[in-house]
Amino acid sequence: MAAVIDTRVIQTAIGSFVIGTDRLRRVESAFIYDLEGGVSGDDQSSLKMLPAFIDLPTGREEGDALALDFGGTNVRARLYHLEKGIATILGEAARPLRETDRENNVCYDYTTAETKPEELFDFIAGIVGEAVGGNNRKSYSLGWTFSFPARQDRLDHAELIVWAKEIAVPGVEGQDVVRLLREALDRRDLKNITVKAVINDTIATLIAAAYSDDKVTAATIYGTGHNTGCREMYVGENRPAQLINLESGGFSKLMQTACDAEVDARSDRPGTQLLEKMVSGRYLGELFTNVVASAVRGDRDEVPADLEDRLSFTARDMSQLLSAETVPQQFNVLAEKLAPVMGDRFSLGRAEIAALKGLAEAISRRSARLVAATLSAIVKHNSKAGEIQPQTIAFDGSVYANMPGVAPAVRAALDELLGEDGKKIELRSLMEGSGFGAAIAAIM
Ligand code: GLC
């Protein structure tokens, strides 16, 4: 049977995803340029660099606090008890924003352009209520991790600038999300819950990591979305230092491949979040799908027009492919998506499997290298005044934690860019920091 996956298309794409040391250094320099621009308020910078109105914790914060984590796919509320550096969970509730049944029929979806803000916020408030077991008497302080770009002028006030990660609920951008949540809590008669802090997930992770490690300088979310937060370095007079959400997923001084341009064009908001669209879990699968679809199209006839939608490989599929050790296992991962779409024409031989695995490697490796370039830039920028100090960068997110080869590739690229100084940078994986950090913030 004729092969219908053109491996030459895949090889060309693989070549386009390679970023050598020189190009990586240019990315690093461009990122430093934007960091400097962001500090001086230059609007040419593609980094929003949003002040968080909170600094690092002391590690001695204690008490009970509610943490609400709302960041993309899941909403989770937890009631924490913090004592002597140890956190106990007293209550918890979580639900995805979108649920489908086994046949892929949508049961509910609070992410779409048809969703009303009240519906979304009532859903969230319901989960908060569940975490406290419906208790509307006892007072609770709530820390909220809101993982979207938001402009703040104080800790308990945050105006959503723009949705990210393909959430499209109208009527929320430009609004104070704390007010929207407050109103929803009131509708549920949860007046006993006070929103004390709203922070980005990078800031929450930074706070959670710093609670037990005083060398933490930055935290990176590397999962569905991508972003980094760090402690502000150049503080003006009469003003305390604070944490800064860089919104680095919006970094745009990058060279796009044809595939990046197509994925961007198909996204909800073309032209925005360009780094995020090259590195984060939400888009890695789309990059992969895009190349696979054009390789299948190589055979032209009888190719369904909606091929990309129907293939829809995810970052999870890529992780499975990369961790599958034998060719039959790799075949299974690929066949699950390809067979139904290609129908009678489906065939997948060793050469195609090897090419597709190489593609997943190339896309994930580029992702890791780009993320490393931004981190190296942050480290260099922050030590501009002198020597690079020993420090920890905390990581949270499924791509960093689960995609084979990604964490080692970040490490290697960081060492490539920092040389001997790379040894001073510890990379630390932190799971669930974003909820925990919000609880600490509420107590702070
Ligand atoms: C998106 C959001 C950002 C968040 C990141 C990780 O990039 O804009 O605020 O930190 O996703 O969740």
Short mmCIF file of N, CA, C and O and ligand atoms in Angstrom, two decimals, residues 48 50 70-72 145-150 160 162-165 200-203 220-229 245-250 273 276 280 283 396, ligand 1:
data_model
loop_
_atom_site.label_atom_id
_atom_site.label_comp_id
_atom_site.label_asym_id
_atom_site.label_seq_id
_atom_site.Cartn_x
_atom_site.Cartn_y
_atom_site.Cartn_z
N LYS A 48 4.66 42.42 29.39
CA LYS A 48 3.77 43.31 30.14
C LYS A 48 4.35 43.65 31.51
O LYS A 48 4.10 44.72 32.03
N LEU A 50 3.87 42.81 34.90
CA LEU A 50 2.83 43.34 35.76
C LEU A 50 3.19 43.23 37.24
O LEU A 50 3.43 42.12 37.74
N PHE A 70 -7.64 29.07 39.44
CA PHE A 70 -8.40 29.13 38.19
C PHE A 70 -7.44 29.53 37.08
O PHE A 70 -7.00 30.66 37.01
N GLY A 71 -7.11 28.54 36.26
CA GLY A 71 -6.03 28.85 35.33
C GLY A 71 -6.17 28.38 33.91
O GLY A 71 -5.35 28.68 33.07
N GLY A 72 -7.18 27.64 33.57
CA GLY A 72 -7.25 27.19 32.19
C GLY A 72 -8.16 26.00 32.00
O GLY A 72 -9.24 26.14 31.48
N THR A 145 -5.55 32.33 42.82
CA THR A 145 -4.59 32.29 41.72
C THR A 145 -5.37 32.41 40.42
O THR A 145 -6.14 31.51 40.06
N PHE A 146 -5.17 33.51 39.78
CA PHE A 146 -5.89 33.81 38.54
C PHE A 146 -4.82 33.88 37.45
O PHE A 146 -4.06 34.84 37.36
N SER A 147 -4.75 32.82 36.64
CA SER A 147 -3.59 32.67 35.76
C SER A 147 -3.78 33.29 34.38
O SER A 147 -3.71 32.61 33.36
N PHE A 148 -4.07 34.55 34.39
CA PHE A 148 -4.23 35.33 33.16
C PHE A 148 -3.62 36.70 33.40
O PHE A 148 -3.46 37.11 34.54
N PRO A 149 -3.29 37.40 32.32
CA PRO A 149 -2.70 38.72 32.54
C PRO A 149 -3.72 39.68 33.15
O PRO A 149 -4.80 39.87 32.59
N ALA A 150 -3.38 40.21 34.31
CA ALA A 150 -4.30 41.12 34.98
C ALA A 150 -3.54 42.32 35.52
O ALA A 150 -2.43 42.19 36.02
N LEU A 160 -8.76 41.99 34.42
CA LEU A 160 -8.29 41.10 33.35
C LEU A 160 -7.95 41.93 32.12
O LEU A 160 -8.79 42.69 31.63
N VAL A 162 -6.57 40.55 29.10
CA VAL A 162 -7.03 39.78 27.94
C VAL A 162 -7.00 38.31 28.34
O VAL A 162 -6.12 37.87 29.07
N TRP A 163 -7.97 37.56 27.90
CA TRP A 163 -7.96 36.13 28.16
C TRP A 163 -6.78 35.49 27.44
O TRP A 163 -6.35 35.99 26.39
N ALA A 164 -6.31 34.36 27.94
CA ALA A 164 -5.29 33.58 27.23
C ALA A 164 -5.79 32.14 27.21
O ALA A 164 -6.88 31.84 27.72
N LYS A 165 -5.02 31.26 26.65
CA LYS A 165 -5.30 29.82 26.64
C LYS A 165 -6.69 29.50 26.08
O LYS A 165 -7.39 28.62 26.56
N ASN A 200 -1.14 35.94 40.09
CA ASN A 200 -0.90 35.10 38.92
C ASN A 200 -0.30 33.76 39.39
O ASN A 200 0.29 33.68 40.47
N ASP A 201 -0.41 32.72 38.56
CA ASP A 201 0.15 31.43 38.98
C ASP A 201 1.68 31.45 39.09
O ASP A 201 2.26 30.73 39.90
N THR A 202 2.34 32.30 38.30
CA THR A 202 3.80 32.40 38.44
C THR A 202 4.14 32.95 39.83
O THR A 202 5.07 32.49 40.47
N ILE A 203 3.36 33.94 40.26
CA ILE A 203 3.60 34.57 41.56
C ILE A 203 3.28 33.58 42.67
O ILE A 203 4.00 33.46 43.66
N THR A 220 8.55 29.53 36.98
CA THR A 220 8.09 29.37 35.60
C THR A 220 6.95 28.38 35.53
O THR A 220 7.05 27.29 36.10
N ILE A 221 5.90 28.77 34.88
CA ILE A 221 4.81 27.83 34.60
C ILE A 221 5.08 27.29 33.20
O ILE A 221 5.23 28.07 32.25
N TYR A 222 5.14 26.00 33.11
CA TYR A 222 5.48 25.39 31.83
C TYR A 222 4.53 24.19 31.66
O TYR A 222 4.88 23.05 31.92
N GLY A 223 3.30 24.52 31.31
CA GLY A 223 2.27 23.50 31.17
C GLY A 223 1.35 23.91 30.03
O GLY A 223 1.82 24.28 28.96
N THR A 224 0.05 23.91 30.29
CA THR A 224 -0.92 24.36 29.30
C THR A 224 -0.51 25.73 28.76
O THR A 224 -0.54 25.98 27.56
N GLY A 225 -0.16 26.62 29.67
CA GLY A 225 0.34 27.94 29.29
C GLY A 225 1.79 28.07 29.70
O GLY A 225 2.35 27.16 30.33
N HIS A 226 2.38 29.19 29.35
CA HIS A 226 3.76 29.42 29.78
C HIS A 226 3.96 30.86 30.21
O HIS A 226 3.51 31.79 29.53
N ASN A 227 4.66 31.02 31.33
CA ASN A 227 4.91 32.36 31.84
C ASN A 227 5.92 32.26 32.98
O ASN A 227 6.07 31.20 33.60
N THR A 228 6.59 33.37 33.25
CA THR A 228 7.55 33.39 34.36
C THR A 228 7.30 34.64 35.21
O THR A 228 6.96 35.70 34.68
N GLY A 229 7.48 34.47 36.51
CA GLY A 229 7.41 35.60 37.44
C GLY A 229 8.72 35.67 38.20
O GLY A 229 9.38 34.64 38.40
N ASN A 245 4.95 39.72 37.54
CA ASN A 245 4.51 38.73 36.56
C ASN A 245 4.95 39.24 35.18
O ASN A 245 4.42 40.23 34.69
N LEU A 246 5.91 38.56 34.59
CA LEU A 246 6.46 39.07 33.33
C LEU A 246 5.50 38.93 32.16
O LEU A 246 5.61 39.64 31.18
N GLU A 247 4.56 37.97 32.24
CA GLU A 247 3.74 37.60 31.07
C GLU A 247 4.67 37.29 29.89
O GLU A 247 4.50 37.80 28.77
N SER A 248 5.63 36.41 30.18
CA SER A 248 6.64 36.13 29.15
C SER A 248 6.09 35.33 27.98
O SER A 248 6.70 35.29 26.91
N GLY A 249 4.92 34.71 28.17
CA GLY A 249 4.29 34.01 27.04
C GLY A 249 3.97 34.97 25.90
O GLY A 249 3.80 34.57 24.76
N GLY A 250 3.89 36.26 26.23
CA GLY A 250 3.60 37.26 25.22
C GLY A 250 4.83 37.75 24.47
O GLY A 250 4.72 38.57 23.56
N GLN A 273 0.63 36.30 22.27
CA GLN A 273 1.20 35.15 22.99
C GLN A 273 2.08 34.28 22.07
O GLN A 273 1.93 33.07 22.04
N GLU A 276 4.31 31.74 23.89
CA GLU A 276 3.46 30.69 24.45
C GLU A 276 3.02 29.70 23.36
O GLU A 276 2.96 28.50 23.58
N SER A 280 4.15 26.13 24.83
CA SER A 280 3.29 25.59 25.89
C SER A 280 2.44 24.40 25.43
O SER A 280 2.19 24.22 24.24
N TYR A 283 -0.38 24.41 22.87
CA TYR A 283 -0.10 24.57 21.45
C TYR A 283 0.88 23.54 20.86
O TYR A 283 0.95 23.41 19.64
N ASP A 396 6.60 24.72 37.53
CA ASP A 396 5.37 23.94 37.69
C ASP A 396 4.75 23.77 36.31
O ASP A 396 4.90 24.64 35.45
C1 GLC B 1 -0.90 32.46 30.19
C2 GLC B 1 -1.35 33.64 31.03
C3 GLC B 1 -0.42 33.84 32.21
C4 GLC B 1 -0.22 32.55 32.96
C5 GLC B 1 0.24 31.46 32.02
C6 GLC B 1 0.44 30.13 32.71
O1 GLC B 1 0.31 32.79 29.59
O2 GLC B 1 -1.40 34.80 30.24
O3 GLC B 1 -0.93 34.84 33.06
O4 GLC B 1 0.71 32.75 33.98
O5 GLC B 1 -0.71 31.30 30.99
O6 GLC B 1 -0.72 29.65 33.28
#
